[in-house]
PDB file of C-alpha atoms in Angstrom:
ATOM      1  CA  UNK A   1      10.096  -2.497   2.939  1.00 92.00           C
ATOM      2  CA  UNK A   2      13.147  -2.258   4.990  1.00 89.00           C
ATOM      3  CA  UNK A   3      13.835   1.325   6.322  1.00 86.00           C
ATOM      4  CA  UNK A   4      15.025   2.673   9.831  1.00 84.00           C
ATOM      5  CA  UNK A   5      11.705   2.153  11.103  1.00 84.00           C
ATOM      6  CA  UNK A   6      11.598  -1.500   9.964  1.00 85.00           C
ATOM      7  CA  UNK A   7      13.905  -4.185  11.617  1.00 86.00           C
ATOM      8  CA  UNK A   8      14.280  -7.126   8.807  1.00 91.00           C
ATOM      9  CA  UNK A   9      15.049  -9.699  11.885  1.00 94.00           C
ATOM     10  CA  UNK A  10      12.055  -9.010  13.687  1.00 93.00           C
ATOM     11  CA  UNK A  11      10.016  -9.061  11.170  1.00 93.00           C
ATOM     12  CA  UNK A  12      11.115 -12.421  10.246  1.00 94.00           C
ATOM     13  CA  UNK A  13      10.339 -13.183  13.444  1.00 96.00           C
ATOM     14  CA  UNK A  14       7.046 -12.042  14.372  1.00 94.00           C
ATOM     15  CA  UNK A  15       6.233 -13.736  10.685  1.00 95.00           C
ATOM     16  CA  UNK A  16       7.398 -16.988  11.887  1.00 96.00           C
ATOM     17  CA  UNK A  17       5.436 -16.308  15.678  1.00 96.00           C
ATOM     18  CA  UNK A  18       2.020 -15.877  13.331  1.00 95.00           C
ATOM     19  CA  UNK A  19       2.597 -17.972  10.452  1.00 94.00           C
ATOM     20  CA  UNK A  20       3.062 -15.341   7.684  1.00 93.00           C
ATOM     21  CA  UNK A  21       5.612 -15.690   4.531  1.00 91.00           C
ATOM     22  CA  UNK A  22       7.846 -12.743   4.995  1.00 92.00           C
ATOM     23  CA  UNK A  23       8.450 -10.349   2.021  1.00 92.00           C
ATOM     24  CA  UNK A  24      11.393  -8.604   2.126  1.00 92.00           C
ATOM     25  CA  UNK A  25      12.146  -5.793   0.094  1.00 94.00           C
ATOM     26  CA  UNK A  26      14.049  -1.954  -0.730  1.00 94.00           C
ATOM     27  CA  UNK A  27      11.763   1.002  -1.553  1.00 95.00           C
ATOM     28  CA  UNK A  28      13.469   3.972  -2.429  1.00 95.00           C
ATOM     29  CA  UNK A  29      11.550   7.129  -3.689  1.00 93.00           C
ATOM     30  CA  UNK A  30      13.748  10.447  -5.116  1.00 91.00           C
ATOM     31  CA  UNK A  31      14.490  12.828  -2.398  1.00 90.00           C
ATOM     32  CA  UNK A  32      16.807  16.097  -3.935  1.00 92.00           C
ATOM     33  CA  UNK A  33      17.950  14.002  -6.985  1.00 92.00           C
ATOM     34  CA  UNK A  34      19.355  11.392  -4.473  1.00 94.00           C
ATOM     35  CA  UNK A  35      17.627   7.814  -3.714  1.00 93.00           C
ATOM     36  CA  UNK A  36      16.753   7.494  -0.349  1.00 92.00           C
ATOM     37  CA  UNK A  37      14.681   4.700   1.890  1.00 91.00           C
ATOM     38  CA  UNK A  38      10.870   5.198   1.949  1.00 90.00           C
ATOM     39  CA  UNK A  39      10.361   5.312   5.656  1.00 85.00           C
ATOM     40  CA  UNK A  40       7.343   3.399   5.992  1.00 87.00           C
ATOM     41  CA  UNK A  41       5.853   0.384   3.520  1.00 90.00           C
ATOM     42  CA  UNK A  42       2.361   2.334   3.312  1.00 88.00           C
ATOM     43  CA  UNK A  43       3.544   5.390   1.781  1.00 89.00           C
ATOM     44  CA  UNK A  44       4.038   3.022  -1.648  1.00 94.00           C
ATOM     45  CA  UNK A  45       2.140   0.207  -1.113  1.00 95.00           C
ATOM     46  CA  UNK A  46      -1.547  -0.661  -0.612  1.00 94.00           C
ATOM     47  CA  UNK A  47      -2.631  -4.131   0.718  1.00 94.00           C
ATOM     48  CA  UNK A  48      -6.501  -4.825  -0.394  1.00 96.00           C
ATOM     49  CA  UNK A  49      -8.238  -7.937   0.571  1.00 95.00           C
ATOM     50  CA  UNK A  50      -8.200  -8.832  -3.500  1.00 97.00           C
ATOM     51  CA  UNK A  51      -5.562  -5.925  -5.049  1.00 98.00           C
ATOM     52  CA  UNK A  52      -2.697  -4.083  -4.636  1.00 97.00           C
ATOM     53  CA  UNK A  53      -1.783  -0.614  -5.275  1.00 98.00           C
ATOM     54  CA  UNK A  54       2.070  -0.369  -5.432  1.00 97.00           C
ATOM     55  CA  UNK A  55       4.432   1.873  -6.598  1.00 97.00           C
ATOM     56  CA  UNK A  56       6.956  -0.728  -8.507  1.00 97.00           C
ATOM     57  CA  UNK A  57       9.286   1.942  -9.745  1.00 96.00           C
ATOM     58  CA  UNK A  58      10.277   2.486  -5.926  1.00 96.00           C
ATOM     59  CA  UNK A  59      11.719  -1.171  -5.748  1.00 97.00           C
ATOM     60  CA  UNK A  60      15.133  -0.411  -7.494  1.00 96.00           C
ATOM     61  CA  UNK A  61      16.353  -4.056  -7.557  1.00 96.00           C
ATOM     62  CA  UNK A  62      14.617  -5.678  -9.926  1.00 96.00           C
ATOM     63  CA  UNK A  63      15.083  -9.262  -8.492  1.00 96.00           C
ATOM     64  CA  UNK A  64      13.145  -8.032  -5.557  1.00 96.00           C
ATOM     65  CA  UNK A  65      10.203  -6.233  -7.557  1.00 96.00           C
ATOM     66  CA  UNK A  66       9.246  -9.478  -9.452  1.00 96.00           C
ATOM     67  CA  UNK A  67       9.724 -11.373  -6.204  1.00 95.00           C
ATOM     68  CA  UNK A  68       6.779  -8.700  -4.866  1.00 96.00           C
ATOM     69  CA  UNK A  69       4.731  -9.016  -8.241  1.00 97.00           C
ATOM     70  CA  UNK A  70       5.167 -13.104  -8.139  1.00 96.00           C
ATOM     71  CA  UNK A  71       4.007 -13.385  -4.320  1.00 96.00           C
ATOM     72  CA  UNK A  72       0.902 -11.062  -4.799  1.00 96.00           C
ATOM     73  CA  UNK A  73      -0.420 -12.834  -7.567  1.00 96.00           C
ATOM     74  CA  UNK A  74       0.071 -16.092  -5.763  1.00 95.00           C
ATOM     75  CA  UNK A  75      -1.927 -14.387  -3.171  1.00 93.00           C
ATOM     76  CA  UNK A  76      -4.958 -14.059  -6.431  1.00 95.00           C
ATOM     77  CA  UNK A  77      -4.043 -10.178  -5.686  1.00 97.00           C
ATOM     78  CA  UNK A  78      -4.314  -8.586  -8.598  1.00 97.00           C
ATOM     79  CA  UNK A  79      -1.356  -5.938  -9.345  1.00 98.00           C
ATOM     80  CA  UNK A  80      -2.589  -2.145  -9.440  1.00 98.00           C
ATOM     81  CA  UNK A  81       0.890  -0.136 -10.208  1.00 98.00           C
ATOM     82  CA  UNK A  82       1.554   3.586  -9.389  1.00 98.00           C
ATOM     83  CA  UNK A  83       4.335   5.675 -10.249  1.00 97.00           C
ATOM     84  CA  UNK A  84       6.519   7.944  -8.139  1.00 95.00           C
ATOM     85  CA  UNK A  85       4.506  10.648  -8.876  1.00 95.00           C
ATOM     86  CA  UNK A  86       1.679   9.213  -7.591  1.00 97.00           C
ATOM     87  CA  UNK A  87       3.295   8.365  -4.318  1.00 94.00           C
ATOM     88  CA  UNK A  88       4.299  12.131  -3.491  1.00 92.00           C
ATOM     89  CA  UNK A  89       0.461  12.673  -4.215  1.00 94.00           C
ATOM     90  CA  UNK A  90      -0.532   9.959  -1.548  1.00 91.00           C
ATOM     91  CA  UNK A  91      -2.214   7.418  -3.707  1.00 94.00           C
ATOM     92  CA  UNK A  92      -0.037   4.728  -1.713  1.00 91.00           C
ATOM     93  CA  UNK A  93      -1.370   5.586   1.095  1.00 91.00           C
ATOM     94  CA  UNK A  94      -4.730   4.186   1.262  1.00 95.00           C
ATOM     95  CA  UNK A  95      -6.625   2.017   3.233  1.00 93.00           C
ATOM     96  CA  UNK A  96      -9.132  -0.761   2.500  1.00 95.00           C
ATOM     97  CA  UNK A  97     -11.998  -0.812   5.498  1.00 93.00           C
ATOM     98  CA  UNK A  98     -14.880  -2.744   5.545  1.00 91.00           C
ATOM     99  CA  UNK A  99     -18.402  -1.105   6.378  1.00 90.00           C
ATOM    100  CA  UNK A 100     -22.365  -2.617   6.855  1.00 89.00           C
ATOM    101  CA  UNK A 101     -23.237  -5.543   5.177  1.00 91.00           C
ATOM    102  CA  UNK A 102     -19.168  -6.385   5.124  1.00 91.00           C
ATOM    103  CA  UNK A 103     -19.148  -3.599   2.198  1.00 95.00           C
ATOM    104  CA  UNK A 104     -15.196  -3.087   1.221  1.00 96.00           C
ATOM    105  CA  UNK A 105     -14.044   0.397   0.334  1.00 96.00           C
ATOM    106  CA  UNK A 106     -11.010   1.789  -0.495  1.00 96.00           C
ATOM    107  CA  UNK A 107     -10.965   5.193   1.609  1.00 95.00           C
ATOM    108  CA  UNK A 108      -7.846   7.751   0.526  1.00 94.00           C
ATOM    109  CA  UNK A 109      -7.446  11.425  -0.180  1.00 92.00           C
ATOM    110  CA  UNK A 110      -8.958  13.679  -2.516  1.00 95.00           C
ATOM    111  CA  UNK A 111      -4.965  14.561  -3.988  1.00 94.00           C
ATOM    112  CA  UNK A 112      -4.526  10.726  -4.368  1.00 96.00           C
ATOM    113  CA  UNK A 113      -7.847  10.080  -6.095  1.00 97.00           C
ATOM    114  CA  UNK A 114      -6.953  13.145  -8.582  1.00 97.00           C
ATOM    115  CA  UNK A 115      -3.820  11.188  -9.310  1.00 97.00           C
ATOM    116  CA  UNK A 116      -5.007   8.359 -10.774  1.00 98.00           C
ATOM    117  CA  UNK A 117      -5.224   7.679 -14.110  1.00 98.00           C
ATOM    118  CA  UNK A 118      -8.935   6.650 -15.057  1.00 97.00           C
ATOM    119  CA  UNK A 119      -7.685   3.044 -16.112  1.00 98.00           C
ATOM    120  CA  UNK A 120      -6.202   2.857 -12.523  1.00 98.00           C
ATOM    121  CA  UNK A 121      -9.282   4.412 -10.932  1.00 98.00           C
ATOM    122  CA  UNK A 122     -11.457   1.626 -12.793  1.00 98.00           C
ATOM    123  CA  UNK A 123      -9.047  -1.558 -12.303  1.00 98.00           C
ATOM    124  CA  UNK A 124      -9.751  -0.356  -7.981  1.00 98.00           C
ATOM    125  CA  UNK A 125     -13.238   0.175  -8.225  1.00 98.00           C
ATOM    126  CA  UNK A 126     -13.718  -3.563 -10.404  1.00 97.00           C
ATOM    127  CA  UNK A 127     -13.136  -4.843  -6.338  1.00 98.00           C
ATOM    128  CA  UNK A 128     -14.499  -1.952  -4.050  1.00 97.00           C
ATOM    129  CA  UNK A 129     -16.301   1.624  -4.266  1.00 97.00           C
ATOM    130  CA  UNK A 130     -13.860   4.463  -3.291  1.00 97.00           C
ATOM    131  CA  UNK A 131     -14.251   6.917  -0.534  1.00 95.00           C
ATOM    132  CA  UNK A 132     -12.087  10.433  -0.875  1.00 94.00           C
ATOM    133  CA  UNK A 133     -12.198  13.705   0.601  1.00 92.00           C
ATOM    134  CA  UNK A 134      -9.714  16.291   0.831  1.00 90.00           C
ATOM    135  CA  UNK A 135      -7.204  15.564   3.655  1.00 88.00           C
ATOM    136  CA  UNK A 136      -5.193  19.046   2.437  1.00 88.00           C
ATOM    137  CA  UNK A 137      -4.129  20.303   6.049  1.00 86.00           C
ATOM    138  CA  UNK A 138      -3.304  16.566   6.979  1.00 83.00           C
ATOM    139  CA  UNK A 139      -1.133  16.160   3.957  1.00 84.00           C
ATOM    140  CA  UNK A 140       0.312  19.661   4.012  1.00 86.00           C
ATOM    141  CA  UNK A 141       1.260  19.396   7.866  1.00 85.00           C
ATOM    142  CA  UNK A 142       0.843  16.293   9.212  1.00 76.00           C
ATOM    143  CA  UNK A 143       3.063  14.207   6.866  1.00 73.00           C
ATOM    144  CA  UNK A 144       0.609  11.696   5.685  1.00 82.00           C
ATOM    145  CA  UNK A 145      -2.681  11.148   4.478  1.00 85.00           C
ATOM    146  CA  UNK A 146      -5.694   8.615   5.024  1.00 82.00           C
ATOM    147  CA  UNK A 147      -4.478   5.279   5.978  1.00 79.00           C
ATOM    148  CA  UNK A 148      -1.980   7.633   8.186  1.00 77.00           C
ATOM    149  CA  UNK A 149      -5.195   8.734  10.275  1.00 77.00           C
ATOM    150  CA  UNK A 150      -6.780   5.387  10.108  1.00 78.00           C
ATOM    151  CA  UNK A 151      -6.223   2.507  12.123  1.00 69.00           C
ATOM    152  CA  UNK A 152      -7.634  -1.333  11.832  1.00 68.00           C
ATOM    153  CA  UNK A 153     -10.034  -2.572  14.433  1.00 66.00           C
ATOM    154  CA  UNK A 154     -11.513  -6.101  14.200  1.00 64.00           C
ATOM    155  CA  UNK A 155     -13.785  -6.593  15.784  1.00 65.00           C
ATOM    156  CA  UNK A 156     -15.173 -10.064  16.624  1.00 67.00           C
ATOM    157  CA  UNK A 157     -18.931 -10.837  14.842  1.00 65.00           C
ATOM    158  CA  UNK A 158     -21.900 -10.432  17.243  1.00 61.00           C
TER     159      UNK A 158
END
């Protein structure tokens, strides 16, 4: 999503240096009754290795929210929609790890899990167990949540 923090150009670029398809998009979430850019892609949108959780009501242009639906199920990524509401409770922001035995889980807080609808809860846990646990403080004053505290190591296999 392209905000202040993400340079369309660049991306384009380092998706040409690596051999991605580039996604470009416009995620807007409701600020004071006004519209304004979500800062960061992760706050409304969860890459799995077989889903996605995304917020589809924050992609105003609706030329550019099939264009996101259409390239994740190319991807045989199947299409786990939250609302707005959602988002403000971090259930965007989560973040698929992998543990022993290449287990997947989907780790995110205990305000996102309480968000989701039951259906939703089930559709995620058809690919992965989930881990939650309250991240209150961290959400309260840190401005995020789990895949906020979380970063991606790969590490080679022994």
């Amino acid at each position: 999503a392209l905000s202040a923090r993400a340079d369309e150009s660049l991306f384009i670029e380092f998706c040409e240096d690596f051999e991605y398809t580039p996604v470009v998009f416009t995620a807007n979430q409701t600020v004071n009754g006004k519209r304004k850019a979500i800062y960061h892609t992760n706050v409304m949108m969860c890459l799995a290795e077989t889903f996605a959780v995304i917020c589809l009501d924050a992609i105003d242009d609706k030329k550019e929210r099939k264009q996101i639906v259409k390239h994740l199920q190319q991807t045989n990524k199947e299409v786990i929609a939250i609302t707005e509401a959602q988002v403000n409770n971090f259930a965007g922001n989560m973040l698929q790890v992998k543990g022993e035995n290449n287990q997947l889980y989907l780790v995110m807080s205990q305000a996102a899990y309480n968000s989701l609808t039951p259906n939703q809860i089930k559709q995620i846990e058809k690919h992965c167990p989930i881990i939650s646990s309250s991240l209150d403080t961290i959400e309260a004053c840190g401005g995020g949540s789990a895949r906020c505290m979380m970063a991606e190591v790969f590490l080679p296999k022994a």
